[in-house]
């Protein structure tokens, strides 16, 4: 699932820790926002996903900055990052690595693939074959790789930031539900305003690239921030609130597939990161609501009839949020 591979601290973060978290989060968001122009909410959600240790799927039409966002996220963390261009001829071993016989030593040696990095950009992920896509299932769920019967742990943190184009379907392979469920969030960037596009054109003329960004934090600092986010207090009433929301998606007539328990976990962890972003040591119902759309929308499958009638997953989520009672005084319950 999307939970972190190691147990988070049991004590709630101190006021100093949450204040430091909020400041670092602001610096990260400002750095990425200096390249991904005019999309502060998208950048904020992407950073929340990063600090919640969840994988991100960025889906939108060509040319709106999907890869720029992914590259900027990699640039602001002083860790190891790799980019994999997914193509139909890409093999699973090109992603995970391969075991090769060493004539000098007389034994087999494992050569790590690009997935062994802190941030992995999977560009145009839906252009790879289902066989290659499946190589990411173990990676994204269990933070490890198994090759020739031997399991190798991945470095921590290990994020997959994938992009895909939903319009051009020629030569692509739709991501299966099992893999979509492993992405904590689905983000869409959208077109910029005319004023924002003028600034984007100016950056292109000036050759301003994401790789020119200076790292804001080291890997060990990022891991510490992840642990702080995971220790933010969430009252049992809010946990029940999340379970009620995801459970409601399984009874909607317009949906043929609702949210899984993995989605409940993802929504809880994302809400913790959202609270830490605000410098708080506790989660509120507003944090849960703010993260519900990006966390749940890609996990809901409409029936053919509902799709024809114009229903959307986002609208269904909004209806559920409006109908589910908000816990009273959820901080201390």
mmCIF file of C-alpha atoms in Angstrom, residues 29-307:
data_model
loop_
_atom_site.group_PDB
_atom_site.id
_atom_site.type_symbol
_atom_site.label_atom_id
_atom_site.label_comp_id
_atom_site.label_asym_id
_atom_site.label_seq_id
_atom_site.Cartn_x
_atom_site.Cartn_y
_atom_site.Cartn_z
ATOM 1 C CA UNK A 29 6.668 25.028 -2.944
ATOM 2 C CA UNK A 30 8.180 28.429 -3.755
ATOM 3 C CA UNK A 31 11.152 26.844 -5.536
ATOM 4 C CA UNK A 32 8.996 24.586 -7.721
ATOM 5 C CA UNK A 33 6.479 27.388 -8.254
ATOM 6 C CA UNK A 34 9.236 29.588 -9.698
ATOM 7 C CA UNK A 35 9.374 27.214 -12.682
ATOM 8 C CA UNK A 36 5.825 25.808 -12.787
ATOM 9 C CA UNK A 37 4.184 29.195 -13.155
ATOM 10 C CA UNK A 38 0.624 30.094 -12.223
ATOM 11 C CA UNK A 39 -0.312 26.746 -10.668
ATOM 12 C CA UNK A 40 0.205 27.195 -6.913
ATOM 13 C CA UNK A 41 -2.485 24.693 -5.894
ATOM 14 C CA UNK A 42 -1.097 21.990 -8.176
ATOM 15 C CA UNK A 43 2.427 22.590 -6.852
ATOM 16 C CA UNK A 44 1.168 22.520 -3.274
ATOM 17 C CA UNK A 45 -0.627 19.216 -3.810
ATOM 18 C CA UNK A 46 2.453 17.739 -5.497
ATOM 19 C CA UNK A 47 4.632 18.777 -2.555
ATOM 20 C CA UNK A 48 2.084 17.365 -0.117
ATOM 21 C CA UNK A 49 2.246 14.062 -1.987
ATOM 22 C CA UNK A 50 6.037 14.118 -1.833
ATOM 23 C CA UNK A 51 6.020 14.818 1.916
ATOM 24 C CA UNK A 52 3.384 12.122 2.449
ATOM 25 C CA UNK A 53 5.729 9.622 0.726
ATOM 26 C CA UNK A 54 3.163 8.860 -1.934
ATOM 27 C CA UNK A 55 3.515 8.290 -5.671
ATOM 28 C CA UNK A 56 2.047 10.865 -8.061
ATOM 29 C CA UNK A 57 0.393 10.536 -11.451
ATOM 30 C CA UNK A 58 0.307 13.761 -13.475
ATOM 31 C CA UNK A 59 -2.211 13.492 -16.301
ATOM 32 C CA UNK A 60 -2.957 16.204 -18.839
ATOM 33 C CA UNK A 61 -2.728 17.217 -22.475
ATOM 34 C CA UNK A 62 0.698 17.751 -24.074
ATOM 35 C CA UNK A 63 2.642 20.914 -23.389
ATOM 36 C CA UNK A 64 1.117 22.117 -20.117
ATOM 37 C CA UNK A 65 4.111 21.306 -17.918
ATOM 38 C CA UNK A 66 3.685 17.728 -16.671
ATOM 39 C CA UNK A 67 7.335 16.788 -17.095
ATOM 40 C CA UNK A 68 8.483 20.237 -15.972
ATOM 41 C CA UNK A 69 6.663 19.727 -12.670
ATOM 42 C CA UNK A 70 8.189 16.274 -12.208
ATOM 43 C CA UNK A 71 11.712 17.515 -13.056
ATOM 44 C CA UNK A 72 11.344 20.501 -10.730
ATOM 45 C CA UNK A 73 10.335 18.242 -7.844
ATOM 46 C CA UNK A 74 13.450 16.158 -8.423
ATOM 47 C CA UNK A 75 15.688 19.230 -8.644
ATOM 48 C CA UNK A 76 14.713 20.747 -5.274
ATOM 49 C CA UNK A 77 15.748 17.627 -3.321
ATOM 50 C CA UNK A 78 19.475 16.917 -3.102
ATOM 51 C CA UNK A 79 18.942 13.199 -3.658
ATOM 52 C CA UNK A 80 19.415 10.803 -6.526
ATOM 53 C CA UNK A 81 16.842 11.001 -9.294
ATOM 54 C CA UNK A 82 16.410 9.151 -12.559
ATOM 55 C CA UNK A 83 14.179 9.655 -15.562
ATOM 56 C CA UNK A 84 12.764 6.699 -17.498
ATOM 57 C CA UNK A 85 11.235 7.405 -20.895
ATOM 58 C CA UNK A 86 8.555 4.741 -21.235
ATOM 59 C CA UNK A 87 8.299 3.310 -24.749
ATOM 60 C CA UNK A 88 6.671 0.176 -26.202
ATOM 61 C CA UNK A 89 10.037 -1.625 -26.419
ATOM 62 C CA UNK A 90 11.050 -0.905 -22.815
ATOM 63 C CA UNK A 91 11.641 -4.125 -20.842
ATOM 64 C CA UNK A 92 10.992 -4.758 -17.139
ATOM 65 C CA UNK A 93 14.726 -5.253 -16.596
ATOM 66 C CA UNK A 94 15.307 -1.771 -18.033
ATOM 67 C CA UNK A 95 13.396 -0.473 -15.030
ATOM 68 C CA UNK A 96 14.268 -2.787 -12.145
ATOM 69 C CA UNK A 97 17.736 -4.034 -13.114
ATOM 70 C CA UNK A 98 19.240 -7.301 -14.274
ATOM 71 C CA UNK A 99 21.473 -10.101 -13.010
ATOM 72 C CA UNK A 100 24.627 -10.516 -15.132
ATOM 73 C CA UNK A 101 27.305 -13.213 -14.989
ATOM 74 C CA UNK A 102 30.738 -11.841 -14.049
ATOM 75 C CA UNK A 103 33.461 -13.914 -15.664
ATOM 76 C CA UNK A 104 36.115 -12.427 -13.391
ATOM 77 C CA UNK A 105 34.439 -13.405 -10.141
ATOM 78 C CA UNK A 106 32.723 -16.490 -11.541
ATOM 79 C CA UNK A 107 29.370 -15.442 -10.102
ATOM 80 C CA UNK A 108 26.225 -13.518 -10.925
ATOM 81 C CA UNK A 109 25.925 -9.847 -9.977
ATOM 82 C CA UNK A 110 22.835 -7.675 -9.777
ATOM 83 C CA UNK A 111 23.028 -4.391 -11.670
ATOM 84 C CA UNK A 112 20.488 -1.910 -10.335
ATOM 85 C CA UNK A 113 18.023 -0.290 -12.693
ATOM 86 C CA UNK A 114 16.976 3.362 -12.625
ATOM 87 C CA UNK A 115 14.197 2.586 -10.157
ATOM 88 C CA UNK A 116 16.870 2.579 -7.430
ATOM 89 C CA UNK A 117 16.683 6.317 -6.832
ATOM 90 C CA UNK A 118 14.950 8.683 -4.438
ATOM 91 C CA UNK A 119 12.775 10.243 -7.145
ATOM 92 C CA UNK A 120 11.967 8.383 -10.367
ATOM 93 C CA UNK A 121 10.288 10.231 -13.226
ATOM 94 C CA UNK A 122 8.265 7.754 -15.306
ATOM 95 C CA UNK A 123 7.591 9.856 -18.396
ATOM 96 C CA UNK A 124 4.616 8.828 -20.568
ATOM 97 C CA UNK A 125 4.127 5.751 -18.421
ATOM 98 C CA UNK A 126 1.171 4.501 -20.469
ATOM 99 C CA UNK A 127 3.363 4.032 -23.572
ATOM 100 C CA UNK A 128 5.074 0.986 -22.056
ATOM 101 C CA UNK A 129 3.637 -2.504 -22.434
ATOM 102 C CA UNK A 130 1.561 -4.012 -19.598
ATOM 103 C CA UNK A 131 4.490 -6.373 -18.901
ATOM 104 C CA UNK A 132 6.802 -3.432 -18.227
ATOM 105 C CA UNK A 133 4.156 -1.489 -16.332
ATOM 106 C CA UNK A 134 3.736 -4.462 -14.001
ATOM 107 C CA UNK A 135 7.401 -4.145 -12.995
ATOM 108 C CA UNK A 136 6.330 -1.116 -10.953
ATOM 109 C CA UNK A 137 3.636 -2.906 -8.950
ATOM 110 C CA UNK A 138 5.995 -4.322 -6.322
ATOM 111 C CA UNK A 139 8.095 -1.157 -6.366
ATOM 112 C CA UNK A 140 5.190 1.172 -5.647
ATOM 113 C CA UNK A 141 3.457 -1.023 -3.076
ATOM 114 C CA UNK A 142 6.303 -2.603 -1.134
ATOM 115 C CA UNK A 143 9.348 -0.376 -1.781
ATOM 116 C CA UNK A 144 11.399 -3.310 -3.013
ATOM 117 C CA UNK A 145 12.381 -5.190 -6.169
ATOM 118 C CA UNK A 146 12.541 -8.965 -6.654
ATOM 119 C CA UNK A 147 14.801 -10.208 -9.466
ATOM 120 C CA UNK A 148 15.601 -13.913 -9.996
ATOM 121 C CA UNK A 149 14.111 -14.750 -6.612
ATOM 122 C CA UNK A 150 16.223 -12.242 -4.686
ATOM 123 C CA UNK A 151 14.604 -9.211 -3.050
ATOM 124 C CA UNK A 152 16.414 -5.870 -2.991
ATOM 125 C CA UNK A 153 15.162 -2.959 -0.845
ATOM 126 C CA UNK A 154 14.828 0.443 -2.466
ATOM 127 C CA UNK A 155 16.351 3.583 -0.946
ATOM 128 C CA UNK A 156 14.199 5.711 1.276
ATOM 129 C CA UNK A 157 12.484 7.823 0.200
ATOM 130 C CA UNK A 158 11.514 6.338 -3.153
ATOM 131 C CA UNK A 159 8.895 8.240 -5.159
ATOM 132 C CA UNK A 160 7.502 7.500 -8.587
ATOM 133 C CA UNK A 161 6.304 10.642 -10.342
ATOM 134 C CA UNK A 162 4.614 9.476 -13.555
ATOM 135 C CA UNK A 163 3.138 11.452 -16.435
ATOM 136 C CA UNK A 164 0.645 10.449 -19.077
ATOM 137 C CA UNK A 165 -1.359 12.039 -21.889
ATOM 138 C CA UNK A 166 -5.071 11.092 -21.755
ATOM 139 C CA UNK A 167 -5.818 12.390 -25.249
ATOM 140 C CA UNK A 168 -3.454 10.567 -27.609
ATOM 141 C CA UNK A 169 -4.273 6.870 -27.191
ATOM 142 C CA UNK A 170 -2.438 5.558 -30.265
ATOM 143 C CA UNK A 171 0.380 3.269 -29.175
ATOM 144 C CA UNK A 172 -0.537 3.458 -25.483
ATOM 145 C CA UNK A 173 -1.665 0.915 -22.895
ATOM 146 C CA UNK A 174 -4.228 1.939 -20.292
ATOM 147 C CA UNK A 175 -2.949 1.659 -16.740
ATOM 148 C CA UNK A 176 -4.746 -1.171 -14.922
ATOM 149 C CA UNK A 177 -6.791 -0.389 -11.834
ATOM 150 C CA UNK A 178 -4.248 -2.186 -9.619
ATOM 151 C CA UNK A 179 -1.541 0.241 -10.689
ATOM 152 C CA UNK A 180 -3.736 3.336 -10.565
ATOM 153 C CA UNK A 181 -4.580 2.410 -6.982
ATOM 154 C CA UNK A 182 -0.882 2.588 -6.085
ATOM 155 C CA UNK A 183 -0.683 6.266 -6.972
ATOM 156 C CA UNK A 184 -1.537 8.367 -3.951
ATOM 157 C CA UNK A 185 -2.746 11.280 -6.082
ATOM 158 C CA UNK A 186 -3.757 12.153 -9.614
ATOM 159 C CA UNK A 187 -2.994 15.753 -10.560
ATOM 160 C CA UNK A 188 -4.062 17.737 -13.610
ATOM 161 C CA UNK A 189 -2.301 20.997 -14.441
ATOM 162 C CA UNK A 190 -4.585 22.661 -16.985
ATOM 163 C CA UNK A 191 -3.906 25.550 -19.335
ATOM 164 C CA UNK A 192 -2.419 28.784 -17.946
ATOM 165 C CA UNK A 193 -3.990 32.204 -18.227
ATOM 166 C CA UNK A 194 -2.728 34.568 -20.930
ATOM 167 C CA UNK A 195 -0.647 36.484 -18.393
ATOM 168 C CA UNK A 196 0.875 33.286 -17.014
ATOM 169 C CA UNK A 197 1.588 32.020 -20.518
ATOM 170 C CA UNK A 198 3.478 35.253 -21.264
ATOM 171 C CA UNK A 199 5.745 34.514 -18.297
ATOM 172 C CA UNK A 200 6.193 30.927 -19.491
ATOM 173 C CA UNK A 201 7.233 32.181 -22.931
ATOM 174 C CA UNK A 202 9.682 34.571 -21.274
ATOM 175 C CA UNK A 203 11.238 31.704 -19.301
ATOM 176 C CA UNK A 204 11.564 29.663 -22.485
ATOM 177 C CA UNK A 205 13.329 32.527 -24.240
ATOM 178 C CA UNK A 206 15.663 32.928 -21.255
ATOM 179 C CA UNK A 207 16.344 29.183 -21.244
ATOM 180 C CA UNK A 208 15.226 28.792 -17.620
ATOM 181 C CA UNK A 209 15.164 25.052 -16.907
ATOM 182 C CA UNK A 210 14.080 22.992 -13.878
ATOM 183 C CA UNK A 211 17.609 21.599 -13.542
ATOM 184 C CA UNK A 212 18.819 25.118 -12.742
ATOM 185 C CA UNK A 213 16.908 25.057 -9.456
ATOM 186 C CA UNK A 214 19.054 24.740 -6.359
ATOM 187 C CA UNK A 215 18.239 21.925 -3.892
ATOM 188 C CA UNK A 216 16.224 23.138 -0.926
ATOM 189 C CA UNK A 217 16.867 20.142 1.311
ATOM 190 C CA UNK A 218 18.953 17.004 1.651
ATOM 191 C CA UNK A 219 17.533 13.483 1.600
ATOM 192 C CA UNK A 220 17.884 12.971 5.356
ATOM 193 C CA UNK A 221 15.959 16.210 5.945
ATOM 194 C CA UNK A 222 13.238 15.020 3.587
ATOM 195 C CA UNK A 223 12.964 11.713 5.454
ATOM 196 C CA UNK A 224 12.666 13.621 8.724
ATOM 197 C CA UNK A 225 9.865 15.754 7.283
ATOM 198 C CA UNK A 226 8.053 12.628 6.114
ATOM 199 C CA UNK A 227 8.291 11.193 9.627
ATOM 200 C CA UNK A 228 6.970 14.428 11.131
ATOM 201 C CA UNK A 229 4.003 14.391 8.740
ATOM 202 C CA UNK A 230 3.243 10.769 9.586
ATOM 203 C CA UNK A 231 3.201 11.581 13.320
ATOM 204 C CA UNK A 232 0.565 14.320 13.006
ATOM 205 C CA UNK A 233 -2.361 13.392 15.230
ATOM 206 C CA UNK A 234 -5.566 12.151 13.652
ATOM 207 C CA UNK A 235 -8.483 11.591 16.011
ATOM 208 C CA UNK A 236 -10.471 8.344 15.775
ATOM 209 C CA UNK A 237 -13.516 10.391 14.736
ATOM 210 C CA UNK A 238 -11.624 11.630 11.675
ATOM 211 C CA UNK A 239 -10.438 8.133 10.874
ATOM 212 C CA UNK A 240 -14.085 7.073 10.932
ATOM 213 C CA UNK A 241 -14.896 10.106 8.736
ATOM 214 C CA UNK A 242 -12.410 8.867 6.119
ATOM 215 C CA UNK A 243 -13.704 5.309 6.214
ATOM 216 C CA UNK A 244 -17.272 6.578 5.817
ATOM 217 C CA UNK A 245 -16.271 8.645 2.762
ATOM 218 C CA UNK A 246 -14.465 5.796 1.006
ATOM 219 C CA UNK A 247 -17.167 3.329 1.997
ATOM 220 C CA UNK A 248 -19.823 5.588 0.465
ATOM 221 C CA UNK A 249 -18.095 5.367 -2.927
ATOM 222 C CA UNK A 250 -18.778 1.632 -2.959
ATOM 223 C CA UNK A 251 -22.527 2.133 -2.853
ATOM 224 C CA UNK A 252 -22.958 4.828 -5.522
ATOM 225 C CA UNK A 253 -25.064 3.536 -8.412
ATOM 226 C CA UNK A 254 -23.049 5.486 -10.988
ATOM 227 C CA UNK A 255 -19.813 3.727 -10.011
ATOM 228 C CA UNK A 256 -18.786 0.223 -10.960
ATOM 229 C CA UNK A 257 -15.719 0.428 -8.718
ATOM 230 C CA UNK A 258 -15.359 2.424 -5.514
ATOM 231 C CA UNK A 259 -12.353 3.316 -3.391
ATOM 232 C CA UNK A 260 -10.311 0.549 -1.771
ATOM 233 C CA UNK A 261 -8.928 0.362 1.790
ATOM 234 C CA UNK A 262 -5.614 1.472 0.237
ATOM 235 C CA UNK A 263 -7.436 4.669 -0.723
ATOM 236 C CA UNK A 264 -8.472 5.159 2.914
ATOM 237 C CA UNK A 265 -4.833 4.852 3.959
ATOM 238 C CA UNK A 266 -3.738 7.271 1.252
ATOM 239 C CA UNK A 267 -6.365 9.851 2.200
ATOM 240 C CA UNK A 268 -5.361 9.671 5.867
ATOM 241 C CA UNK A 269 -1.641 10.108 5.141
ATOM 242 C CA UNK A 270 -2.299 12.908 2.642
ATOM 243 C CA UNK A 271 -4.465 14.710 5.210
ATOM 244 C CA UNK A 272 -1.632 14.448 7.737
ATOM 245 C CA UNK A 273 0.738 16.091 5.244
ATOM 246 C CA UNK A 274 -1.830 18.813 4.539
ATOM 247 C CA UNK A 275 -2.093 19.570 8.265
ATOM 248 C CA UNK A 276 1.688 19.693 8.640
ATOM 249 C CA UNK A 277 1.797 22.089 5.677
ATOM 250 C CA UNK A 278 -0.226 24.505 7.810
ATOM 251 C CA UNK A 279 2.105 24.080 10.776
ATOM 252 C CA UNK A 280 -0.435 22.069 12.780
ATOM 253 C CA UNK A 281 0.163 18.920 14.807
ATOM 254 C CA UNK A 282 -3.383 17.635 14.275
ATOM 255 C CA UNK A 283 -5.659 16.875 11.326
ATOM 256 C CA UNK A 284 -9.006 18.589 10.762
ATOM 257 C CA UNK A 285 -11.966 17.622 8.595
ATOM 258 C CA UNK A 286 -10.984 20.401 6.181
ATOM 259 C CA UNK A 287 -7.633 18.657 5.594
ATOM 260 C CA UNK A 288 -9.467 15.467 4.671
ATOM 261 C CA UNK A 289 -11.852 17.299 2.358
ATOM 262 C CA UNK A 290 -9.016 19.195 0.658
ATOM 263 C CA UNK A 291 -7.234 15.971 -0.252
ATOM 264 C CA UNK A 292 -10.302 13.880 -1.170
ATOM 265 C CA UNK A 293 -10.459 14.800 -4.868
ATOM 266 C CA UNK A 294 -6.789 14.248 -5.803
ATOM 267 C CA UNK A 295 -6.590 11.072 -3.729
ATOM 268 C CA UNK A 296 -9.873 9.404 -4.707
ATOM 269 C CA UNK A 297 -10.864 10.572 -8.197
ATOM 270 C CA UNK A 298 -8.586 8.242 -10.189
ATOM 271 C CA UNK A 299 -9.701 5.254 -8.130
ATOM 272 C CA UNK A 300 -13.387 5.570 -9.031
ATOM 273 C CA UNK A 301 -14.669 3.936 -12.220
ATOM 274 C CA UNK A 302 -17.939 5.169 -13.686
ATOM 275 C CA UNK A 303 -20.465 2.838 -15.229
ATOM 276 C CA UNK A 304 -20.843 3.279 -19.022
ATOM 277 C CA UNK A 305 -24.317 4.738 -18.498
ATOM 278 C CA UNK A 306 -23.042 7.288 -15.973
ATOM 279 C CA UNK A 307 -20.232 8.344 -18.282
#
